[in-house]
Structures are given as C-alpha cells and as structure tokens.
Amino acid sequence: MSVAQERRSRQRDADVLIVDDESDIRELLELSLLRMGLGADSAATVGEAKEKLSSRQYRLCLTDMRLPDGEGLEVVKHVAAHCVDLPVAVITAHGSMDNAVAALKAGAFDYLSKPVSLEQLRALVKSALDVSSPKSADAPKDGGFQFTGSSAAMDQVRGMVERLARSQAPVYVSGESGSGKERAARMIHTLGPRSALPFVAVNCGAIPENLMESEFFGYRKGAFTGAESDRDGFFHAANGGTLFLDEVADLPLAMQVKLLRVIQERRVRRVGDTQEQAVDVRIISATHQNLKELVDNGRFRQDLFYRLNVIELHMPALRERREDIPELAQGILGRLAGEAGMSTPQLTQAAMATLRNYAFPGNVRELENILERALALSLGEDIDAADLRLDPEPGSVPTPVSGELAVAGGNLQDHLDHLEKLAIQEALNKTEGNRTRAAQLLGVTFRSLRYRMERLGMKDN
C-alpha cells in the first residue's frame, strides 16, 4: 500500500483532528502521526473544525492558534463545552507563551511551539492518548492516595484534582503548612497519564543557592571541582513525569530566571555542557507563602508567577473543615497503632471535643504529631483530653473570671505580652527553633520577631 493510500485509510479511521490553515504544517503533522500508527483528519478553519467535531469522535485535537476565521482558542472552548473527554492541544508561534497560557486556562490539555519538535509531539500525543483511553475498572481511582473527609471543601478539592489530572497545565497548590499540598500534587500525578513515570518532589528551600543550578539541571564531568562524573538533575530525573516544586517561593531570583526559561523552552543545559536536551516534565508548584504578595514586593518574578499559576488549587486549612476531624483522627490513630504493632485506641468524647475546638495552626500535620505523642504517652486503653496535652492556643484569649483579666495584676499590657509570648513560642516549636520560618508563620519580618523576643525577654534560639 502506498503512503497516499495508507493516509486515506488512516483518515477514514482518524484518531486525531488537526486544525491548521497551512497545508505544509498539516502534512507534516499527518505524516508524523502516521509513523506513530495513528490516523489523522484535518480542518483549515474554526468552522470546519466544529463541523468535524460534531460529526465524529476523535482521541486528540491539535489546533493552531491563528486561523482564517478566528482563533484556536475558540476550538479549545468548543471542545471544553461539547467534547469534554477530548484532549485538545494548541500550536503557538515561538515565544508566544501568553497565548499558550490563555489556552491552558481555557481548558487545553497542553501546547506545542513552532517550529514543532517531533520529539515533543510524540510525547504530547502519548500523554493525550493515555488520558483519552478508558481506564480499567479494577484500577484504583485515586492510585492509592486519598483525602480523608466528606466535607464540602474536600469534595471540591477531589473534583478539582480529577479535572487537573486530565490536563498538562502547570498547577500552583496554595495553602497553609501541613494542609496536604504535596498529597494533592501526588494525586494529580497518579490520576493522570504520567502515573507510570517518576514523581520527583523537591523542597526548594532546602537547597543551598550555590548548588541549585547543578541540582536542577545536572552537570557534566569536570564542570567544577568535585564533578567526577556526569550527573542528571531533577528535570532529567522527572523526565516524562511530574516535577513538584515545594516551597517554590524560596527560589532566589537568579534561579527563577533559569527556571522560567526551562518551562518556556522545555529544554535544559547541564552545567558544563554546550548542548541543550529536551525534557518532558509537568510542573506542579506549592508554597505556604502568598506568591502574589511576593510578586508585589519584588521578591518573586511576575512572569514566572504567571507560568506556574496557570491553574490554582487551594487546600483548605483544617479549621475550615472541622467536621472531618473525627474521621481524620481515627484514621491517623489506626495507621500509627498499626505501625507500632498496637491495637487502635479510641478517642473519648472529651478528647474529640478538644480536637474539634482546637485551631490547628499546623493543620493535618500537627494533628498527626498530637496523636502520635498521645499514643506514646497515654496510660489507658483510650485517649482522653489530658493525653493530648494541648496548651492554650496562641492568640486565644482565656475567658475572664468575674470580669477580670486572667493574668496577675489584671494589667492589659501584661496580658497582651503573655499572649504574644505564647504565639512566638508556639511558632518556634513548630519550626524547631528556626526563627526565619517562625517569622513567616507569624506573618512578621525576621527583624520584627527578633525585636519582639528581646522585648519579651525570650532567649535567642
């Protein structure tokens, strides 16, 4: 069978719809898909694309952003409204990242830049077809990662995670420390087409600044003193999968510039190398800080913020879903007791009431720490309120007795100093004495925290 005959046969059994008004681009894409064993159909305008989408089913749609009768964004929106299970990817002019971001926000699965790299095309098509293929009914829906709780807030998170898993758009996970941001990132990865490939989690705040470039991008032998062999970086390690950048706000500005270029070009250059290498990585980032405020203060690049924050997933604080605390607590206790080879204790009504009334500034992570401590120290078969050993919450005001302040002498300033000292000590405990992180938790500058500690007579940790 000739190439032309095979092409016509493939068009009758088309898997992919190509929307582009340039015949040479359509032909290049058709031939590339043909070599992958896929049939292709084509359209030259938005109107023609809509007509073909309404008359038959495809597994993938590739559309140029500039068409004679409109924009590819119209095709993206049409697919999102009428073909919800169809992945659609856009082809943008080189350097037109704003168009790509707009398409991703509108629901596009992914994007390609002109001139189209066949290597990137193959990677995109493979991911898209994995998304559109029916999953086995026996496969666990969440890949083994679950969110406990039946609150409305968690139902919303689950629905959002499932939608994000069907896209390759960069995701920014916001939320307080301990609220489950990394778990959300792992669920997005596990539910998506990259689940069989690596998930690499990187704590950006834990890497010394002088090692960041070599850690992220790798290096060649002899690139610097101590580089005795070639080494892959995080991007290479996550190739084909997902790279999770935790505490991305801690990246120094110089590294932000380099990260932005890699996200846009999808290519990395090892330290000491003269050649770039293509990488296929989905980026999910997170931080407990307010990235928008950091942008406004000049501490985070605005262009990188827009590339990372294509879609935001907000993780609610535990105090915003108190109805989930009983189920969470018993589940955590069961796991901890199982790991210790013990029978699972029960929380008394008083203990449960104490937990439900606590603010949990450290969220689920703090709940786990509290229960682990209670399990180790409790003497009875059940865990009572006293076993939780919860101190008065920072910032909470004790109920006055007979209208008097609950501090010696009834002096308002003494009372406020007492509360401020409790809050600072709690933050220091949670950060293991790290005053920089403690200041971030308290929402003050490092200098302000140091001044307050000196004024209150607190020892310098």
Short mmCIF file of C-alpha atoms in Angstrom, two decimals:
data_model
loop_
_atom_site.label_atom_id
_atom_site.label_comp_id
_atom_site.label_asym_id
_atom_site.label_seq_id
_atom_site.Cartn_x
_atom_site.Cartn_y
_atom_site.Cartn_z
CA MET A 1 0.00 0.00 0.00
CA SER A 2 1.39 3.43 -0.94
CA VAL A 3 1.80 6.28 1.55
CA ALA A 4 -1.12 8.14 -0.07
CA GLN A 5 -3.38 5.06 0.16
CA GLU A 6 -2.38 4.41 3.73
CA ARG A 7 -3.05 8.06 4.57
CA ARG A 8 -6.54 7.88 3.08
CA SER A 9 -7.18 4.68 5.04
CA ARG A 10 -6.00 6.33 8.22
CA GLN A 11 -8.21 9.36 7.60
CA ARG A 12 -11.23 7.07 7.50
CA ASP A 13 -10.20 5.78 10.95
CA ALA A 14 -8.89 9.10 12.22
CA ASP A 15 -7.66 9.30 15.82
CA VAL A 16 -6.52 12.93 15.67
CA LEU A 17 -8.08 16.10 14.26
CA ILE A 18 -5.52 18.63 13.01
CA VAL A 19 -6.77 22.22 12.69
CA ASP A 20 -4.36 24.45 10.73
CA ASP A 21 -4.72 26.62 7.64
CA GLU A 22 -1.16 25.88 6.41
CA SER A 23 -1.18 22.79 4.22
CA ASP A 24 2.53 22.04 4.76
CA ILE A 25 2.05 22.04 8.56
CA ARG A 26 -0.96 19.73 8.24
CA GLU A 27 1.01 17.37 6.02
CA LEU A 28 3.98 17.31 8.40
CA LEU A 29 1.73 16.50 11.36
CA GLU A 30 -0.24 13.89 9.40
CA LEU A 31 2.94 12.07 8.35
CA SER A 32 4.36 12.22 11.87
CA LEU A 33 1.16 10.75 13.31
CA LEU A 34 1.10 8.14 10.54
CA ARG A 35 4.55 6.94 11.63
CA MET A 36 3.10 6.56 15.13
CA GLY A 37 0.36 4.34 13.74
CA LEU A 38 -2.34 7.00 14.08
CA GLY A 39 -4.82 8.23 11.53
CA ALA A 40 -5.40 11.96 11.11
CA ASP A 41 -8.20 14.15 9.82
CA SER A 42 -7.74 17.85 9.10
CA ALA A 43 -9.58 21.16 9.06
CA ALA A 44 -8.40 24.58 7.89
CA THR A 45 -10.81 26.83 9.80
CA VAL A 46 -12.64 27.09 13.11
CA GLY A 47 -15.96 26.46 11.37
CA GLU A 48 -14.68 23.35 9.61
CA ALA A 49 -13.21 22.07 12.88
CA LYS A 50 -16.53 22.47 14.70
CA GLU A 51 -18.33 20.65 11.89
CA LYS A 52 -15.93 17.68 12.02
CA LEU A 53 -16.05 17.57 15.84
CA SER A 54 -19.83 17.35 15.72
CA SER A 55 -19.86 14.56 13.13
CA ARG A 56 -17.33 12.10 14.60
CA GLN A 57 -15.29 11.25 17.69
CA TYR A 58 -11.53 11.77 17.97
CA ARG A 59 -8.96 10.89 20.62
CA LEU A 60 -6.99 14.14 20.26
CA CYS A 61 -7.38 17.57 18.65
CA LEU A 62 -4.37 19.67 17.61
CA THR A 63 -5.18 23.27 16.67
CA ASP A 64 -3.15 26.24 15.55
CA MET A 65 -3.82 29.45 17.48
CA ARG A 66 -4.22 31.66 14.37
CA LEU A 67 -6.89 30.60 11.89
CA PRO A 68 -8.54 32.49 8.98
CA ASP A 69 -11.95 32.79 10.66
CA GLY A 70 -10.93 33.10 14.29
CA GLU A 71 -8.53 31.80 16.94
CA GLY A 72 -7.66 28.34 18.11
CA LEU A 73 -8.96 29.44 21.50
CA GLU A 74 -12.48 29.13 20.02
CA VAL A 75 -11.77 25.49 19.20
CA VAL A 76 -10.49 24.92 22.75
CA LYS A 77 -13.63 26.43 24.26
CA HIS A 78 -15.88 24.48 21.86
CA VAL A 79 -14.19 21.21 22.86
CA ALA A 80 -14.47 22.09 26.56
CA ALA A 81 -18.21 22.71 26.14
CA HIS A 82 -19.18 19.91 23.76
CA CYS A 83 -16.44 17.21 23.82
CA VAL A 84 -15.46 17.11 27.49
CA ASP A 85 -13.44 13.86 27.21
CA LEU A 86 -11.38 15.02 24.22
CA PRO A 87 -7.87 16.36 24.94
CA VAL A 88 -7.11 19.43 22.83
CA ALA A 89 -3.62 20.88 22.38
CA VAL A 90 -2.67 24.20 20.79
CA ILE A 91 0.20 25.06 18.47
CA THR A 92 1.62 28.52 19.13
CA ALA A 93 4.19 30.71 17.45
CA HIS A 94 7.65 30.58 19.01
CA GLY A 95 7.79 32.81 22.06
CA SER A 96 4.00 33.27 22.29
CA MET A 97 3.74 31.89 25.80
CA ASP A 98 0.90 34.27 26.66
CA ASN A 99 -1.27 32.51 24.06
CA ALA A 100 -0.29 29.12 25.43
CA VAL A 101 -1.14 30.15 28.98
CA ALA A 102 -4.51 31.56 27.86
CA ALA A 103 -5.29 28.26 26.11
CA LEU A 104 -4.30 26.21 29.17
CA LYS A 105 -6.54 28.36 31.36
CA ALA A 106 -9.39 27.80 28.89
CA GLY A 107 -9.02 24.03 29.20
CA ALA A 108 -6.33 23.00 26.70
CA PHE A 109 -4.51 19.79 27.55
CA ASP A 110 -1.07 21.06 26.50
CA TYR A 111 0.70 23.16 23.87
CA LEU A 112 3.44 22.93 21.24
CA SER A 113 5.61 25.78 19.97
CA LYS A 114 6.55 26.34 16.33
CA PRO A 115 8.69 25.02 14.78
CA VAL A 116 7.10 21.82 16.05
CA SER A 117 9.59 19.42 17.62
CA LEU A 118 8.72 15.86 16.60
CA GLU A 119 10.12 14.61 19.89
CA GLN A 120 7.79 16.88 21.84
CA LEU A 121 4.90 16.00 19.52
CA ARG A 122 5.34 12.29 20.21
CA ALA A 123 5.47 12.90 23.98
CA LEU A 124 2.32 15.06 23.86
CA VAL A 125 0.40 12.56 21.72
CA LYS A 126 1.33 9.67 24.02
CA SER A 127 0.14 11.56 27.12
CA ALA A 128 -3.06 12.69 25.40
CA LEU A 129 -3.96 9.20 24.22
CA ASP A 130 -3.33 7.84 27.72
CA VAL A 131 -5.84 10.39 29.00
CA SER A 132 -8.46 9.54 26.40
CA SER A 133 -8.08 5.75 26.77
CA PRO A 134 -10.64 4.10 29.07
CA LYS A 135 -9.14 3.05 32.39
CA SER A 136 -9.54 -0.45 33.78
CA ALA A 137 -12.47 -0.77 36.15
CA ASP A 138 -10.23 -2.69 38.51
CA ALA A 139 -7.65 0.09 38.74
CA PRO A 140 -7.85 2.15 41.94
CA LYS A 141 -9.40 5.50 41.06
CA ASP A 142 -7.04 7.53 43.24
CA GLY A 143 -3.89 5.48 42.68
CA GLY A 144 -3.61 4.78 46.41
CA PHE A 145 -3.54 8.42 47.54
CA GLN A 146 -6.70 9.53 49.30
CA PHE A 147 -8.08 12.58 51.01
CA THR A 148 -9.95 11.74 54.19
CA GLY A 149 -13.10 13.68 54.94
CA SER A 150 -16.54 14.24 53.50
CA SER A 151 -16.79 17.99 53.99
CA ALA A 152 -17.89 20.22 51.11
CA ALA A 153 -14.39 21.72 51.00
CA MET A 154 -12.76 18.33 50.45
CA ASP A 155 -15.38 17.25 47.90
CA GLN A 156 -14.47 20.37 45.93
CA VAL A 157 -10.76 19.55 46.17
CA ARG A 158 -11.33 15.98 44.94
CA GLY A 159 -13.32 17.21 41.94
CA MET A 160 -10.65 19.76 41.08
CA VAL A 161 -7.87 17.17 41.38
CA GLU A 162 -9.66 14.84 38.95
CA ARG A 163 -10.06 17.65 36.42
CA LEU A 164 -6.43 18.73 36.76
CA ALA A 165 -5.25 15.16 36.24
CA ARG A 166 -6.68 15.29 32.71
CA SER A 167 -4.56 18.32 31.80
CA GLN A 168 -0.85 19.01 31.47
CA ALA A 169 -1.21 22.64 32.56
CA PRO A 170 1.11 23.85 35.33
CA VAL A 171 -0.67 23.81 38.69
CA TYR A 172 0.01 26.00 41.72
CA VAL A 173 -1.14 24.46 45.00
CA SER A 174 -1.71 27.07 47.70
CA GLY A 175 -2.48 26.56 51.36
CA GLU A 176 -1.05 26.69 54.85
CA SER A 177 1.78 24.45 56.06
CA GLY A 178 0.57 20.94 56.77
CA SER A 179 -2.64 21.24 54.75
CA GLY A 180 -1.76 18.46 52.28
CA LYS A 181 -0.26 20.28 49.29
CA GLU A 182 2.19 17.52 48.37
CA ARG A 183 -0.50 14.85 48.73
CA ALA A 184 -2.66 16.84 46.29
CA ALA A 185 0.24 17.03 43.83
CA ARG A 186 0.82 13.28 44.07
CA MET A 187 -2.88 12.61 43.44
CA ILE A 188 -2.85 14.82 40.32
CA HIS A 189 0.15 12.87 39.04
CA THR A 190 -1.23 9.44 39.96
CA LEU A 191 -4.62 10.04 38.35
CA GLY A 192 -3.10 11.40 35.15
CA PRO A 193 -1.38 9.90 32.09
CA ARG A 194 2.07 10.26 33.66
CA SER A 195 1.30 7.95 36.60
CA ALA A 196 3.70 5.20 35.46
CA LEU A 197 6.58 7.70 35.25
CA PRO A 198 8.51 9.47 38.03
CA PHE A 199 7.08 11.93 40.54
CA VAL A 200 10.02 13.95 41.84
CA ALA A 201 9.40 16.20 44.85
CA VAL A 202 11.91 18.98 45.52
CA ASN A 203 11.98 21.24 48.58
CA CYS A 204 13.30 24.46 47.05
CA GLY A 205 14.05 25.93 50.48
CA ALA A 206 16.42 23.09 51.41
CA ILE A 207 18.92 23.51 48.53
CA PRO A 208 21.94 25.81 49.02
CA GLU A 209 21.88 28.62 46.48
CA ASN A 210 25.30 27.75 45.04
CA LEU A 211 24.13 24.19 44.26
CA MET A 212 20.74 24.99 42.77
CA GLU A 213 21.69 25.05 39.09
CA SER A 214 23.58 21.74 39.25
CA GLU A 215 20.83 20.09 41.32
CA PHE A 216 18.04 21.17 38.96
CA PHE A 217 19.82 20.77 35.62
CA GLY A 218 22.64 18.31 36.32
CA TYR A 219 26.29 18.68 35.31
CA ARG A 220 28.98 17.21 33.10
CA LYS A 221 32.14 15.58 34.36
CA GLY A 222 34.78 18.20 35.08
CA ALA A 223 32.30 21.11 35.12
CA PHE A 224 33.64 22.13 38.54
CA THR A 225 35.83 20.81 41.32
CA GLY A 226 34.33 17.56 42.57
CA ALA A 227 32.33 16.81 39.41
CA GLU A 228 33.94 13.41 38.84
CA SER A 229 31.20 12.04 36.57
CA ASP A 230 28.11 13.14 34.64
CA ARG A 231 25.05 13.61 36.81
CA ASP A 232 21.39 14.14 35.97
CA GLY A 233 19.40 16.92 37.62
CA PHE A 234 15.83 16.99 38.88
CA PHE A 235 14.45 17.73 35.41
CA HIS A 236 16.15 14.67 33.93
CA ALA A 237 15.04 12.52 36.87
CA ALA A 238 11.41 13.60 36.33
CA ASN A 239 11.51 13.34 32.53
CA GLY A 240 8.17 12.04 31.29
CA GLY A 241 6.64 12.51 34.72
CA THR A 242 5.97 15.30 37.20
CA LEU A 243 8.31 17.68 39.00
CA PHE A 244 6.84 19.02 42.24
CA LEU A 245 8.48 22.25 43.41
CA ASP A 246 7.59 22.61 47.07
CA GLU A 247 8.19 25.99 48.75
CA VAL A 248 8.88 27.49 45.30
CA ALA A 249 8.82 30.96 46.88
CA ASP A 250 12.24 30.21 48.40
CA LEU A 251 13.94 30.14 44.98
CA PRO A 252 16.41 33.03 44.60
CA LEU A 253 15.71 35.47 41.77
CA ALA A 254 18.65 34.26 39.67
CA MET A 255 17.30 30.72 39.73
CA GLN A 256 13.79 31.94 38.94
CA VAL A 257 15.08 33.32 35.62
CA LYS A 258 16.62 29.98 34.67
CA LEU A 259 13.53 28.04 35.71
CA LEU A 260 11.32 30.31 33.62
CA ARG A 261 13.42 29.63 30.52
CA VAL A 262 13.25 25.86 31.01
CA ILE A 263 9.46 25.98 31.40
CA GLN A 264 9.12 28.02 28.20
CA GLU A 265 11.67 26.17 26.05
CA ARG A 266 11.23 22.69 27.57
CA ARG A 267 14.97 22.21 27.27
CA VAL A 268 17.75 22.12 29.87
CA ARG A 269 21.50 22.51 29.68
CA ARG A 270 23.67 20.73 32.21
CA VAL A 271 26.34 22.78 33.96
CA GLY A 272 29.48 22.50 31.83
CA ASP A 273 27.63 21.31 28.72
CA THR A 274 27.36 23.11 25.38
CA GLN A 275 24.21 21.33 24.20
CA GLU A 276 20.63 21.54 25.44
CA GLN A 277 18.46 18.48 25.95
CA ALA A 278 14.68 18.28 25.54
CA VAL A 279 12.72 17.40 28.68
CA ASP A 280 9.07 16.50 29.02
CA VAL A 281 8.04 17.41 32.56
CA ARG A 282 4.80 18.59 34.09
CA ILE A 283 5.38 21.28 36.73
CA ILE A 284 3.34 21.43 39.93
CA SER A 285 4.44 24.01 42.49
CA ALA A 286 3.40 24.92 46.00
CA THR A 287 4.19 27.24 48.89
CA HIS A 288 2.56 28.31 52.15
CA GLN A 289 3.50 31.92 51.37
CA ASN A 290 1.38 34.37 49.39
CA LEU A 291 3.08 34.39 45.99
CA LYS A 292 1.07 37.38 44.77
CA GLU A 293 2.32 39.48 47.68
CA LEU A 294 5.89 38.35 46.97
CA VAL A 295 5.46 39.46 43.34
CA ASP A 296 4.17 42.84 44.51
CA ASN A 297 7.18 43.16 46.84
CA GLY A 298 9.65 42.29 44.07
CA ARG A 299 10.74 39.02 45.69
CA PHE A 300 9.23 36.75 43.03
CA ARG A 301 9.23 37.28 39.27
CA GLN A 302 5.83 38.17 37.85
CA ASP A 303 6.44 36.30 34.57
CA LEU A 304 7.36 33.11 36.44
CA PHE A 305 4.31 33.53 38.69
CA TYR A 306 2.02 33.58 35.64
CA ARG A 307 3.73 30.49 34.16
CA LEU A 308 3.39 28.50 37.39
CA ASN A 309 -0.04 29.77 38.41
CA VAL A 310 -1.90 28.72 35.26
CA ILE A 311 -4.42 26.87 37.45
CA GLU A 312 -4.56 27.24 41.23
CA LEU A 313 -5.69 24.53 43.62
CA HIS A 314 -6.30 25.82 47.14
CA MET A 315 -6.01 23.37 50.03
CA PRO A 316 -8.32 24.35 52.91
CA ALA A 317 -7.00 24.67 56.44
CA LEU A 318 -8.15 22.01 58.90
CA ARG A 319 -10.06 24.59 60.94
CA GLU A 320 -12.12 25.28 57.80
CA ARG A 321 -13.32 21.67 57.71
CA ARG A 322 -13.70 20.74 61.37
CA GLU A 323 -16.36 18.14 60.51
CA ASP A 324 -13.56 15.99 59.03
CA ILE A 325 -11.53 15.90 62.27
CA PRO A 326 -13.15 12.76 63.82
CA GLU A 327 -12.63 10.68 60.68
CA LEU A 328 -9.12 12.03 60.20
CA ALA A 329 -8.14 11.44 63.82
CA GLN A 330 -9.33 7.84 63.93
CA GLY A 331 -7.71 7.09 60.58
CA ILE A 332 -4.37 8.52 61.72
CA LEU A 333 -4.59 6.65 65.03
CA GLY A 334 -5.28 3.40 63.20
CA ARG A 335 -2.24 3.85 60.99
CA LEU A 336 0.07 4.88 63.84
CA ALA A 337 -1.10 2.00 66.05
CA GLY A 338 -0.63 -0.46 63.17
CA GLU A 339 2.92 0.75 62.58
CA ALA A 340 3.65 0.31 66.30
CA GLY A 341 2.06 -3.15 66.45
CA MET A 342 -0.63 -1.96 68.87
CA SER A 343 -4.39 -2.20 68.93
CA THR A 344 -6.06 1.05 67.88
CA PRO A 345 -7.21 3.14 70.86
CA GLN A 346 -10.40 5.19 70.80
CA LEU A 347 -10.67 8.91 71.45
CA THR A 348 -13.01 9.77 74.31
CA GLN A 349 -15.77 12.29 73.76
CA ALA A 350 -13.79 14.85 75.76
CA ALA A 351 -10.69 14.26 73.64
CA MET A 352 -12.68 14.57 70.42
CA ALA A 353 -14.32 17.79 71.65
CA THR A 354 -10.87 19.18 72.47
CA LEU A 355 -9.62 18.40 68.98
CA ARG A 356 -12.68 19.88 67.30
CA ASN A 357 -12.26 23.12 69.27
CA TYR A 358 -8.54 23.46 68.53
CA ALA A 359 -7.44 25.82 65.74
CA PHE A 360 -4.63 23.60 64.35
CA PRO A 361 -2.21 26.23 63.04
CA GLY A 362 -0.13 23.29 61.74
CA ASN A 363 -3.17 21.63 60.11
CA VAL A 364 -3.23 17.87 59.41
CA ARG A 365 0.50 17.53 60.05
CA GLU A 366 0.01 18.97 63.54
CA LEU A 367 -2.95 16.66 64.19
CA GLU A 368 -0.74 13.70 63.34
CA ASN A 369 2.00 14.92 65.69
CA ILE A 370 -0.51 15.43 68.52
CA LEU A 371 -1.95 11.93 68.12
CA GLU A 372 1.48 10.31 67.83
CA ARG A 373 2.50 11.95 71.11
CA ALA A 374 -0.77 10.97 72.78
CA LEU A 375 -0.40 7.37 71.63
CA ALA A 376 3.09 7.18 73.09
CA LEU A 377 2.25 8.82 76.43
CA SER A 378 -1.30 7.64 77.23
CA LEU A 379 -1.57 5.08 80.05
CA GLY A 380 -5.11 3.83 79.47
CA GLU A 381 -6.79 1.93 76.67
CA ASP A 382 -8.45 5.10 75.39
CA ILE A 383 -7.02 8.54 74.70
CA ASP A 384 -8.55 11.27 76.85
CA ALA A 385 -8.35 15.05 76.57
CA ALA A 386 -5.46 15.22 79.07
CA ASP A 387 -3.43 12.80 76.92
CA LEU A 388 -3.50 15.28 74.04
CA ARG A 389 -1.51 17.79 76.15
CA LEU A 390 -2.77 20.75 74.17
CA ASP A 391 -1.64 24.08 75.58
CA PRO A 392 -3.87 27.15 75.24
CA GLU A 393 -3.83 28.18 71.60
CA PRO A 394 -1.65 31.10 70.55
CA GLY A 395 -3.84 34.13 70.07
CA SER A 396 -6.78 32.72 72.01
CA VAL A 397 -7.99 34.80 74.93
CA PRO A 398 -8.83 32.90 78.13
CA THR A 399 -12.32 33.51 79.41
CA PRO A 400 -12.14 36.26 82.06
CA VAL A 401 -13.17 35.33 85.60
CA SER A 402 -15.70 37.72 87.22
CA GLY A 403 -14.90 40.29 84.55
CA GLU A 404 -11.16 40.37 85.46
CA LEU A 405 -8.24 39.66 83.13
CA ALA A 406 -6.82 36.19 83.61
CA VAL A 407 -3.31 37.43 84.39
CA ALA A 408 -1.65 38.54 87.58
CA GLY A 409 -2.44 42.12 88.41
CA GLY A 410 -5.09 42.41 85.69
CA ASN A 411 -2.81 44.65 83.59
CA LEU A 412 -3.79 44.74 79.89
CA GLN A 413 -0.21 45.07 78.63
CA ASP A 414 0.91 42.09 80.71
CA HIS A 415 -1.98 40.11 79.29
CA LEU A 416 -1.08 41.03 75.70
CA ASP A 417 2.61 40.28 76.31
CA HIS A 418 1.64 36.87 77.67
CA LEU A 419 -0.37 36.06 74.55
CA GLU A 420 2.38 37.34 72.24
CA LYS A 421 4.96 35.21 74.03
CA LEU A 422 2.76 32.12 73.68
CA ALA A 423 2.33 32.73 69.95
CA ILE A 424 6.07 33.20 69.37
CA GLN A 425 6.99 30.12 71.41
CA GLU A 426 4.44 28.00 69.52
CA ALA A 427 5.86 29.16 66.17
CA LEU A 428 9.42 28.39 67.32
CA ASN A 429 8.34 24.94 68.48
CA LYS A 430 6.74 24.21 65.12
CA THR A 431 9.84 25.29 63.20
CA GLU A 432 12.28 23.58 65.60
CA GLY A 433 13.77 26.92 66.60
CA ASN A 434 14.19 28.30 63.07
CA ARG A 435 13.41 31.99 63.60
CA THR A 436 13.19 32.78 59.88
CA ARG A 437 10.45 30.19 59.36
CA ALA A 438 8.81 31.18 62.65
CA ALA A 439 8.60 34.79 61.45
CA GLN A 440 6.94 33.58 58.23
CA LEU A 441 4.37 31.59 60.21
CA LEU A 442 3.59 34.63 62.34
CA GLY A 443 3.37 36.96 59.35
CA VAL A 444 6.12 39.32 60.58
CA THR A 445 9.63 40.14 59.40
CA PHE A 446 12.67 38.42 60.88
CA ARG A 447 13.84 41.74 62.36
CA SER A 448 10.43 42.32 63.97
CA LEU A 449 10.46 38.86 65.53
CA ARG A 450 13.94 39.39 66.93
CA TYR A 451 12.88 42.74 68.43
CA ARG A 452 9.75 41.23 69.99
CA MET A 453 11.74 38.35 71.52
CA GLU A 454 14.23 40.80 73.03
CA ARG A 455 11.42 42.96 74.45
CA LEU A 456 9.69 39.94 75.99
CA GLY A 457 12.92 38.63 77.49
CA MET A 458 12.86 35.43 75.43
CA LYS A 459 16.17 33.66 74.96
CA ASP A 460 17.67 33.88 71.48
CA ASN A 461 17.41 30.39 69.99
#
